Amino acid sequence: MEPFVYFLPSTLSLRKLRPHLPPDAHHQIILEPGEMRQAVVLDTFDGGLFAAAKLLFEVDNLLLLLDLPTGQLIEQAAPAGSPVVGEMPRGAVIDMLLEVARLRALLPVARIRLRLDEGRVVDDEGKTLVRFYHLTLVRGRKVGGMGCARYLRGYPEAYADLRQWLEHCGALACQNAGDIYERLGIIGSEYCVKPDLQLVPETPVKESAVTILRTFLKIARQNEPGIIADSDTEFLHDYRVCLRKVRSVLSLFGGVFDAKETIRLKNQLAAVMRTTNALRDLDVYLLNRPEYHRMVPPAAHGGLQILFDGFALRRKAEQEKVASTMQSKAYLRRMQALEKLFTAGDGIKSGPQAQVNSLSFACRAIMKRYRKVCKTGRDIDETTPDPVIHQLRIHCKKLRYLMEFFTPLFPAAEIKKLIRSLKLLQDNLGNFNDYSIQQQFLEKMLASEGSGGTKAMAVAHAIGALTAMLHQLQGEERGLIVENLAGFDSPAIREAFEELFITEGGENEDNSLLQQ
């Protein structure tokens, strides 16, 4: 029998419950009130816990987690040190949070007061028939509650009775945290790195492009405080993804904007992103540290430790440089100017394609890029040089961006199915590229380490072991790329692309490439 997880828009007490018990009831309720304590509601910047229907509180020196789908209330000691979930000591709470927010920091959302009451329904002999708990949550003058009644085997009637009594007091079945947030006036995260773009098929494509530019630049800038504070690495990741999408709009929407204006804006954005390249590279290496450790033999672990200690020091310096840049007047002026330009829209000079309707432009651009992916992919085999595979990865990324930008213009289920098929291929291409880049990076590191000294020799040994493993993994990914390319260039996928993106009278000469 499922536990009864509930929301109560008021307080709960025996005084409120008892009037609902029938006079001839053979059991009674015991409610043991806890102590009212100061607490902080925690969540990630992107509201990951809220979205996963979890309520996390820091109470005194404890983390208290309510998992709404199961009604579990678990706790562990609040860890000191890093606020990033994946870097915290394991325990009942962190183990559950790792599934939804491994790379994210836990940040304060609201200060409240909290009381945990433990309840039981017992029979005439004092035997427990049902257990339940109730959390009273107070914020200012606003009060609400959450709780869970759990069935004990053999006593379904007592469980049903308790549920009925709670419902008479106003308890409502609850599967998300929205009710209690609203009751307490807590505003959750509105951040979303994958926004629903409001595009209209008949709208001139320049208008759609400006909407996309404005949206992703705004999301990128929402990450700046987190990057400066160095809260977690996902702030920089999302920031770079959004700026890359902004640059992609300027590149992929050929002829929509004035050519010189396009180059100028792309150069500006490239300059902004360059300042964060080294920091992101070091983040990736440090995040992969456990995996690297697993990949190399124990004899290389000492050298790996020295190597990553060096990465950590370099990362600290790079993060300070990026934070300083983002607080500089020059950076702020540049970003504010871009925001103003993308908000007004008409401030960007138009190109010859600016007035083409968005749907026609989207169909043409997506089909053109799909054909380019297929054409490039047909030349890929076991001997293809890495740079050619890198080009294929770029084509796939551009196709993915186009399909995601224009998703609102097409039936959601159909276009998302095609995006999923592309993502499979992209995952292999991304891994292949990462392994290639990492080997090049390690080669440079080896050259800079010199050849003398015990530490240098240990690092060289670790780099050698790691490079060998990365080379092996790269070879495995190459095989998967060839395999998944065949699927993405299959008659079924090709037909699906044509049905979705070739409109009546929209066929053109590029389609001949698909017939090869």
Coordinates of C-alpha atoms in Angstrom, one line a residue:
M1 CA 0.0 0.0 0.0
E2 CA 1.4 3.4 -1.0
P3 CA 2.3 5.9 1.7
F4 CA 0.1 8.9 2.1
V5 CA 2.3 11.9 1.4
Y6 CA 0.4 15.0 2.1
F7 CA 0.4 18.8 2.2
L8 CA -1.5 20.6 5.0
P9 CA -2.1 24.3 4.5
S10 CA -2.2 24.9 8.3
T11 CA -0.9 23.4 11.5
L12 CA -1.6 19.9 12.8
S13 CA -2.3 19.0 16.4
L14 CA -4.1 16.4 18.5
R15 CA -6.7 19.0 19.3
K16 CA -7.5 19.2 15.5
L17 CA -7.4 15.5 14.9
R18 CA -9.4 14.2 17.9
P19 CA -12.8 15.6 16.9
H20 CA -12.6 13.5 13.7
L21 CA -12.1 10.2 15.5
P22 CA -15.3 8.2 15.8
P23 CA -16.5 7.9 19.4
D24 CA -16.3 4.0 19.2
A25 CA -12.8 4.0 17.7
H26 CA -10.7 1.1 19.0
H27 CA -7.4 3.0 18.6
Q28 CA -6.0 6.3 19.4
I29 CA -3.5 8.8 18.0
I30 CA -0.3 9.7 19.7
L31 CA 1.5 12.8 18.5
E32 CA 4.9 13.7 20.0
P33 CA 5.8 17.3 19.1
G34 CA 9.4 18.1 18.3
E35 CA 11.2 21.3 19.0
M36 CA 10.8 24.3 16.7
R37 CA 14.2 25.0 15.1
Q38 CA 15.7 27.5 12.7
A39 CA 16.2 25.9 9.2
V40 CA 17.3 26.8 5.7
V41 CA 15.6 25.5 2.6
L42 CA 18.3 24.4 0.1
D43 CA 18.2 23.8 -3.6
T44 CA 20.5 24.0 -6.6
F45 CA 20.7 27.1 -8.8
D46 CA 18.6 25.5 -11.5
G47 CA 16.0 24.2 -8.9
G48 CA 17.0 20.6 -9.5
L49 CA 15.7 19.3 -6.2
F50 CA 12.4 21.1 -6.6
A51 CA 12.0 19.6 -10.0
A52 CA 12.8 16.2 -8.6
A53 CA 10.1 16.6 -5.9
K54 CA 12.6 16.8 -3.0
L55 CA 12.6 19.2 -0.1
L56 CA 16.0 19.7 1.6
F57 CA 16.5 21.5 4.9
E58 CA 19.6 22.4 6.8
V59 CA 18.6 22.2 10.5
D60 CA 21.3 22.9 13.1
N61 CA 24.1 20.5 12.0
L62 CA 21.8 18.2 10.0
L63 CA 20.7 17.8 6.4
L64 CA 17.0 16.7 6.4
L65 CA 15.6 15.5 3.1
L66 CA 11.9 14.8 2.3
D67 CA 11.5 12.8 -0.8
L68 CA 8.0 13.4 -1.9
P69 CA 7.5 10.5 -4.3
T70 CA 8.3 8.0 -1.6
G71 CA 7.6 10.0 1.6
Q72 CA 11.0 9.1 2.9
L73 CA 12.4 11.5 5.5
I74 CA 16.1 11.0 5.8
E75 CA 19.0 12.8 7.5
Q76 CA 22.7 13.0 7.8
A77 CA 25.2 15.3 9.3
A78 CA 25.6 18.5 7.4
P79 CA 29.1 18.3 5.8
A80 CA 31.6 21.1 6.1
G81 CA 33.6 22.3 3.2
S82 CA 32.4 22.2 -0.5
P83 CA 28.7 22.9 -1.1
V84 CA 28.9 20.8 -4.3
V85 CA 26.9 17.6 -3.9
G86 CA 29.4 15.4 -5.6
E87 CA 32.2 16.6 -3.3
M88 CA 30.3 16.0 0.0
P89 CA 30.9 13.0 2.2
R90 CA 28.5 10.2 1.3
G91 CA 25.5 9.5 3.5
A92 CA 21.8 8.8 3.2
V93 CA 20.9 12.3 2.0
I94 CA 23.9 12.8 -0.3
D95 CA 23.4 9.4 -1.9
M96 CA 19.9 10.4 -2.9
L97 CA 21.0 13.9 -4.1
L98 CA 23.8 12.4 -6.3
E99 CA 21.1 11.1 -8.6
V100 CA 19.8 14.6 -9.5
A101 CA 22.5 17.2 -8.7
R102 CA 26.0 15.7 -8.6
L103 CA 27.8 18.7 -10.1
R104 CA 25.6 21.4 -8.4
A105 CA 26.1 23.3 -5.2
L106 CA 23.4 23.5 -2.6
L107 CA 22.4 27.1 -2.2
P108 CA 20.1 28.8 0.3
V109 CA 16.5 29.4 -1.0
A110 CA 14.7 30.6 2.1
R111 CA 15.1 30.8 5.9
I112 CA 12.2 29.2 7.8
R113 CA 11.4 27.6 11.2
L114 CA 10.8 23.9 11.3
R115 CA 9.3 21.4 13.7
L116 CA 9.3 17.6 13.2
D117 CA 6.4 15.7 15.0
E118 CA 6.4 12.0 15.2
G119 CA 2.9 10.3 15.3
R120 CA 1.5 6.8 15.8
V121 CA -1.9 5.2 15.8
V122 CA -2.0 2.5 18.6
D123 CA -4.7 0.0 19.7
D124 CA -6.1 -0.5 23.1
E125 CA -3.0 -2.5 24.2
G126 CA -0.7 0.2 23.0
K127 CA 0.4 -1.7 19.9
T128 CA 1.5 0.5 17.0
L129 CA -0.7 0.1 13.9
V130 CA 0.4 3.1 11.8
R131 CA 3.3 5.5 11.9
F132 CA 3.4 9.0 10.5
Y133 CA 5.5 12.2 10.8
H134 CA 4.5 15.8 10.3
L135 CA 6.7 18.7 9.4
T136 CA 5.4 22.1 10.5
L137 CA 7.1 24.8 8.4
V138 CA 6.9 28.5 9.3
R139 CA 8.0 31.5 7.4
G140 CA 7.1 34.9 8.9
R141 CA 3.4 34.6 9.6
K142 CA 2.9 31.9 7.0
V143 CA 2.4 28.3 8.2
G144 CA 2.1 25.0 6.3
G145 CA 2.9 21.4 6.7
M146 CA 4.1 18.3 5.0
G147 CA 3.9 14.8 6.2
C148 CA 3.6 11.1 5.5
A149 CA 1.6 8.2 6.9
R150 CA 3.1 4.8 6.3
Y151 CA 1.1 1.6 6.2
L152 CA 2.3 -1.2 8.5
R153 CA 1.6 -4.7 7.3
G154 CA -1.6 -6.2 8.7
Y155 CA -3.3 -3.0 9.7
P156 CA -4.9 -1.6 6.6
E157 CA -8.0 -0.3 8.4
A158 CA -6.0 1.8 10.9
Y159 CA -4.0 3.3 8.0
A160 CA -7.2 4.1 6.1
D161 CA -8.7 5.7 9.3
L162 CA -5.6 7.9 9.8
R163 CA -5.6 9.0 6.2
Q164 CA -9.3 9.9 6.5
W165 CA -8.7 11.8 9.8
L166 CA -5.8 13.7 8.2
E167 CA -8.0 14.6 5.2
H168 CA -10.7 15.9 7.5
C169 CA -8.1 18.2 8.9
G170 CA -7.4 19.5 5.3
A171 CA -4.5 17.2 4.3
L172 CA -4.1 16.9 0.5
A173 CA -2.2 14.2 -1.3
C174 CA 1.1 15.8 -2.6
Q175 CA 3.7 14.8 -5.1
N176 CA 5.6 18.0 -5.5
A177 CA 7.0 20.9 -3.5
G178 CA 4.9 23.6 -5.3
D179 CA 2.1 23.7 -2.7
I180 CA 4.4 24.3 0.3
Y181 CA 6.5 26.9 -1.7
E182 CA 3.4 28.8 -2.6
R183 CA 2.0 28.5 1.0
L184 CA 5.2 30.0 2.5
G185 CA 5.7 32.5 -0.2
I186 CA 9.0 31.0 -1.4
I187 CA 10.0 31.8 -4.9
G188 CA 11.8 28.9 -6.5
S189 CA 14.4 29.0 -9.2
E190 CA 13.2 30.4 -12.6
Y191 CA 16.4 29.5 -14.3
C192 CA 16.2 27.2 -17.3
V193 CA 19.1 26.5 -19.6
K194 CA 16.7 25.0 -22.2
P195 CA 13.9 27.6 -22.5
D196 CA 10.7 27.2 -24.5
L197 CA 11.3 29.6 -27.3
Q198 CA 8.2 31.4 -28.6
L199 CA 8.6 31.3 -32.4
V200 CA 5.9 31.7 -35.0
P201 CA 6.2 30.0 -38.4
E202 CA 5.1 33.0 -40.5
T203 CA 7.3 35.5 -38.6
P204 CA 10.3 36.9 -40.6
V205 CA 13.3 34.8 -39.6
K206 CA 15.3 37.8 -38.4
E207 CA 12.7 38.3 -35.7
S208 CA 13.0 34.7 -34.6
A209 CA 16.8 34.9 -34.7
V210 CA 16.8 38.0 -32.4
T211 CA 14.4 36.2 -30.0
I212 CA 16.9 33.3 -29.8
L213 CA 19.9 35.7 -29.4
R214 CA 18.2 37.7 -26.7
T215 CA 17.0 34.6 -24.8
F216 CA 20.4 32.8 -24.6
L217 CA 22.4 35.9 -23.9
K218 CA 20.1 36.5 -20.9
I219 CA 20.5 33.0 -19.6
A220 CA 24.3 33.2 -20.1
R221 CA 24.4 36.4 -17.9
Q222 CA 22.3 34.7 -15.2
N223 CA 25.3 32.5 -14.6
E224 CA 27.8 35.3 -14.0
P225 CA 27.3 35.6 -10.2
G226 CA 27.8 31.9 -9.8
I227 CA 31.0 31.9 -11.9
I228 CA 32.4 34.9 -9.9
A229 CA 31.5 33.2 -6.6
D230 CA 32.9 29.9 -7.9
S231 CA 29.8 28.1 -6.5
D232 CA 30.0 25.2 -8.9
T233 CA 31.4 24.3 -12.3
E234 CA 27.9 24.1 -14.0
F235 CA 27.6 27.9 -13.9
L236 CA 30.6 28.2 -16.3
H237 CA 29.4 25.3 -18.4
D238 CA 25.9 26.7 -18.9
Y239 CA 27.4 30.2 -19.6
R240 CA 29.6 28.8 -22.3
V241 CA 26.8 26.7 -23.8
C242 CA 24.6 29.7 -24.1
L243 CA 27.2 32.0 -25.6
R244 CA 28.1 29.2 -28.1
K245 CA 24.4 29.1 -29.1
V246 CA 24.4 32.9 -29.6
R247 CA 27.4 32.6 -31.8
S248 CA 25.8 29.7 -33.7
V249 CA 22.7 31.8 -34.5
L250 CA 25.0 34.4 -36.1
S251 CA 26.8 31.6 -38.1
L252 CA 23.9 29.4 -39.0
F253 CA 21.4 32.0 -40.0
G254 CA 23.3 32.9 -43.1
G255 CA 22.0 36.0 -44.9
V256 CA 19.7 37.0 -42.1
F257 CA 22.0 39.7 -40.7
D258 CA 24.4 42.0 -42.5
A259 CA 27.7 40.1 -43.2
K260 CA 30.0 42.7 -41.6
E261 CA 27.8 43.0 -38.6
T262 CA 27.7 39.3 -38.2
I263 CA 31.6 39.0 -38.3
R264 CA 31.9 41.9 -35.8
L265 CA 29.5 40.3 -33.3
K266 CA 31.0 36.8 -33.7
N267 CA 34.5 38.2 -33.0
Q268 CA 33.2 40.0 -29.9
L269 CA 31.6 36.8 -28.5
A270 CA 34.7 34.7 -29.4
A271 CA 36.8 37.2 -27.4
V272 CA 34.4 36.8 -24.4
M273 CA 34.5 33.0 -24.5
R274 CA 38.3 32.9 -24.9
T275 CA 38.8 34.3 -21.5
T276 CA 37.1 31.2 -20.0
N277 CA 38.7 28.5 -22.2
A278 CA 41.5 27.5 -19.8
L279 CA 39.2 27.5 -16.8
R280 CA 36.7 25.2 -18.5
D281 CA 39.4 22.8 -19.7
L282 CA 40.8 22.5 -16.1
D283 CA 37.2 22.0 -14.8
V284 CA 36.8 19.1 -17.2
Y285 CA 40.1 17.5 -16.1
L286 CA 39.4 17.8 -12.5
L287 CA 35.8 16.5 -12.8
N288 CA 37.2 13.5 -14.6
R289 CA 39.8 12.9 -11.9
P290 CA 38.0 9.8 -10.3
E291 CA 37.7 8.3 -13.8
Y292 CA 41.3 8.9 -14.6
H293 CA 42.3 7.4 -11.3
R294 CA 40.3 4.3 -12.1
M295 CA 41.8 4.0 -15.6
V296 CA 45.5 3.8 -14.6
P297 CA 47.3 1.1 -12.6
P298 CA 48.0 1.8 -8.9
A299 CA 51.7 2.4 -9.6
A300 CA 50.7 5.5 -11.5
H301 CA 48.4 7.0 -8.8
G302 CA 51.2 8.9 -7.1
G303 CA 52.1 10.7 -10.3
L304 CA 48.4 11.4 -11.1
Q305 CA 48.1 13.0 -7.6
I306 CA 51.0 15.4 -8.3
L307 CA 49.5 16.1 -11.8
F308 CA 46.0 17.0 -10.4
D309 CA 47.4 19.0 -7.5
G310 CA 49.0 21.1 -10.2
F311 CA 45.7 21.4 -12.1
A312 CA 43.9 22.5 -9.0
L313 CA 46.4 25.3 -8.4
R314 CA 46.2 26.4 -12.0
R315 CA 42.4 26.3 -11.8
K316 CA 42.4 28.6 -8.7
A317 CA 44.4 31.2 -10.6
E318 CA 42.3 30.9 -13.7
Q319 CA 39.1 31.3 -11.8
E320 CA 40.4 34.5 -10.2
K321 CA 41.2 35.8 -13.6
V322 CA 37.8 35.0 -15.0
A323 CA 36.0 36.5 -11.9
S324 CA 38.1 39.7 -12.3
T325 CA 37.3 39.9 -16.0
M326 CA 33.6 39.5 -15.4
Q327 CA 33.6 42.3 -12.9
S328 CA 35.6 44.7 -15.1
K329 CA 34.0 47.8 -16.6
A330 CA 35.1 46.7 -20.1
Y331 CA 33.3 43.3 -19.8
L332 CA 30.1 44.8 -18.4
R333 CA 30.0 47.5 -21.1
R334 CA 30.4 44.9 -23.8
M335 CA 27.7 42.6 -22.4
Q336 CA 25.3 45.4 -21.8
A337 CA 25.8 46.7 -25.3
L338 CA 25.0 43.2 -26.7
E339 CA 21.9 42.9 -24.5
K340 CA 20.7 46.3 -25.7
L341 CA 21.4 45.4 -29.3
F342 CA 19.5 42.0 -29.1
T343 CA 16.6 43.5 -27.1
A344 CA 16.0 46.2 -29.7
G345 CA 16.5 43.8 -32.6
D346 CA 16.2 46.5 -35.2
G347 CA 19.7 47.7 -34.1
I348 CA 21.3 44.8 -36.1
K349 CA 21.5 45.5 -39.8
S350 CA 19.5 43.1 -41.9
G351 CA 20.8 40.7 -44.6
P352 CA 19.0 39.6 -47.8
Q353 CA 17.3 36.7 -46.0
A354 CA 15.9 38.7 -43.1
Q355 CA 12.3 38.7 -44.3
V356 CA 12.0 35.0 -45.3
N357 CA 9.4 33.3 -43.1
S358 CA 10.9 31.3 -40.2
L359 CA 9.4 27.9 -41.2
S360 CA 10.8 28.0 -44.7
F361 CA 14.2 29.1 -43.5
A362 CA 14.3 26.4 -40.8
C363 CA 13.4 23.6 -43.2
R364 CA 16.0 24.7 -45.7
A365 CA 18.7 25.2 -43.1
I366 CA 18.1 21.9 -41.3
M367 CA 18.0 19.8 -44.5
K368 CA 21.1 21.5 -45.8
R369 CA 23.0 20.7 -42.6
Y370 CA 21.6 17.1 -42.4
R371 CA 22.9 16.5 -45.9
K372 CA 26.3 17.8 -45.0
V373 CA 26.4 15.5 -42.0
C374 CA 25.5 12.5 -44.2
K375 CA 28.0 13.4 -47.0
T376 CA 30.9 13.9 -44.5
G377 CA 29.9 10.8 -42.6
R378 CA 30.0 8.5 -45.7
D379 CA 33.8 9.1 -45.9
I380 CA 34.4 8.1 -42.3
D381 CA 36.1 4.7 -41.7
E382 CA 38.7 3.1 -39.4
T383 CA 41.5 5.1 -41.1
T384 CA 39.9 8.6 -41.2
P385 CA 42.2 11.3 -39.7
D386 CA 41.0 12.9 -36.4
P387 CA 40.5 16.3 -38.0
V388 CA 37.9 14.9 -40.4
I389 CA 36.0 13.3 -37.5
H390 CA 36.3 16.6 -35.7
Q391 CA 34.6 18.3 -38.7
L392 CA 31.8 15.8 -38.6
R393 CA 31.3 16.6 -34.9
I394 CA 31.0 20.3 -35.8
H395 CA 28.4 19.6 -38.5
C396 CA 26.4 17.5 -36.1
K397 CA 26.6 20.2 -33.4
K398 CA 25.3 22.8 -35.9
L399 CA 22.5 20.5 -37.0
R400 CA 21.5 19.9 -33.3
Y401 CA 21.5 23.7 -32.6
L402 CA 19.3 24.4 -35.6
M403 CA 16.8 21.6 -34.7
E404 CA 16.6 22.8 -31.1
F405 CA 16.2 26.5 -32.0
F406 CA 13.4 25.7 -34.4
T407 CA 11.7 22.9 -32.4
P408 CA 8.6 25.2 -31.6
L409 CA 7.8 25.3 -35.4
F410 CA 7.5 21.5 -35.8
P411 CA 5.5 18.7 -34.1
A412 CA 7.3 18.2 -30.8
A413 CA 7.3 14.3 -30.8
E414 CA 8.6 14.0 -34.3
I415 CA 11.5 16.5 -34.1
K416 CA 12.5 15.3 -30.6
K417 CA 12.7 11.8 -31.9
L418 CA 15.2 12.9 -34.6
I419 CA 17.2 15.0 -32.1
R420 CA 17.5 11.8 -30.0
S421 CA 18.9 9.9 -32.9
L422 CA 21.4 12.6 -33.6
K423 CA 22.4 12.8 -29.9
L424 CA 23.5 9.1 -30.0
L425 CA 26.0 10.0 -32.7
Q426 CA 27.0 13.2 -31.0
D427 CA 27.8 11.4 -27.8
N428 CA 30.3 9.2 -29.6
L429 CA 31.8 12.1 -31.5
G430 CA 32.1 14.1 -28.3
N431 CA 33.9 11.3 -26.5
F432 CA 36.2 10.8 -29.5
N433 CA 37.1 14.4 -29.6
D434 CA 37.6 14.6 -25.8
Y435 CA 40.0 11.7 -25.8
S436 CA 41.9 13.3 -28.7
I437 CA 42.1 16.7 -27.0
Q438 CA 43.1 15.1 -23.7
Q439 CA 46.0 13.2 -25.3
Q440 CA 47.2 16.4 -26.9
F441 CA 47.0 18.2 -23.6
L442 CA 48.9 15.5 -21.7
E443 CA 51.6 15.5 -24.4
K444 CA 52.1 19.3 -23.8
M445 CA 52.1 18.7 -20.0
L446 CA 54.8 16.0 -20.4
A447 CA 56.9 18.3 -22.5
S448 CA 56.7 21.0 -19.8
E449 CA 57.5 18.7 -16.9
G450 CA 61.1 18.2 -17.9
S451 CA 62.9 14.9 -17.4
G452 CA 64.7 15.2 -14.1
G453 CA 63.6 14.6 -10.5
T454 CA 61.4 12.0 -8.8
K455 CA 58.2 14.0 -9.1
A456 CA 58.7 14.6 -12.8
M457 CA 59.3 10.9 -13.4
A458 CA 56.2 10.0 -11.4
V459 CA 54.1 12.5 -13.5
A460 CA 55.6 11.2 -16.7
H461 CA 54.7 7.7 -15.7
A462 CA 51.1 8.7 -14.9
I463 CA 50.8 10.6 -18.2
G464 CA 52.1 7.7 -20.1
A465 CA 49.6 5.3 -18.5
L466 CA 46.7 7.7 -19.0
T467 CA 47.6 8.5 -22.6
A468 CA 47.6 4.8 -23.4
M469 CA 44.1 4.3 -21.9
L470 CA 42.8 7.4 -23.7
H471 CA 44.1 6.1 -27.0
Q472 CA 42.4 2.8 -26.5
L473 CA 39.1 4.5 -25.6
Q474 CA 39.4 6.7 -28.6
G475 CA 39.7 3.7 -30.8
E476 CA 36.6 2.1 -29.3
E477 CA 34.6 5.4 -29.9
R478 CA 35.7 5.4 -33.5
G479 CA 34.0 2.1 -34.1
L480 CA 30.8 3.3 -32.4
I481 CA 30.9 6.4 -34.6
V482 CA 30.9 4.3 -37.8
E483 CA 28.1 2.1 -36.4
N484 CA 25.9 5.0 -35.4
L485 CA 26.6 6.9 -38.6
A486 CA 25.0 4.1 -40.5
G487 CA 21.9 4.4 -38.4
F488 CA 21.7 8.2 -38.8
D489 CA 22.1 8.0 -42.5
S490 CA 19.7 5.1 -42.9
P491 CA 16.6 5.2 -45.2
A492 CA 14.3 5.4 -42.2
I493 CA 16.0 8.5 -40.6
R494 CA 16.4 10.1 -44.0
E495 CA 12.7 9.6 -44.8
A496 CA 11.8 11.1 -41.4
F497 CA 13.9 14.2 -42.1
E498 CA 12.4 14.6 -45.6
E499 CA 8.8 14.3 -44.3
L500 CA 9.4 16.8 -41.6
F501 CA 11.6 19.4 -43.3
I502 CA 10.8 19.3 -47.0
T503 CA 7.7 21.3 -47.6
E504 CA 5.7 21.2 -50.7
G505 CA 7.8 22.9 -53.4
G506 CA 10.7 23.2 -51.0
E507 CA 12.9 20.5 -52.6
N508 CA 16.1 21.7 -54.1
E509 CA 19.2 20.5 -55.8
D510 CA 21.0 19.5 -52.6
N511 CA 18.6 16.6 -52.2
S512 CA 20.6 14.7 -54.8
L513 CA 23.3 14.2 -52.2
L514 CA 20.9 12.0 -50.3
Q515 CA 20.4 9.6 -53.2
Q516 CA 24.1 8.7 -53.4

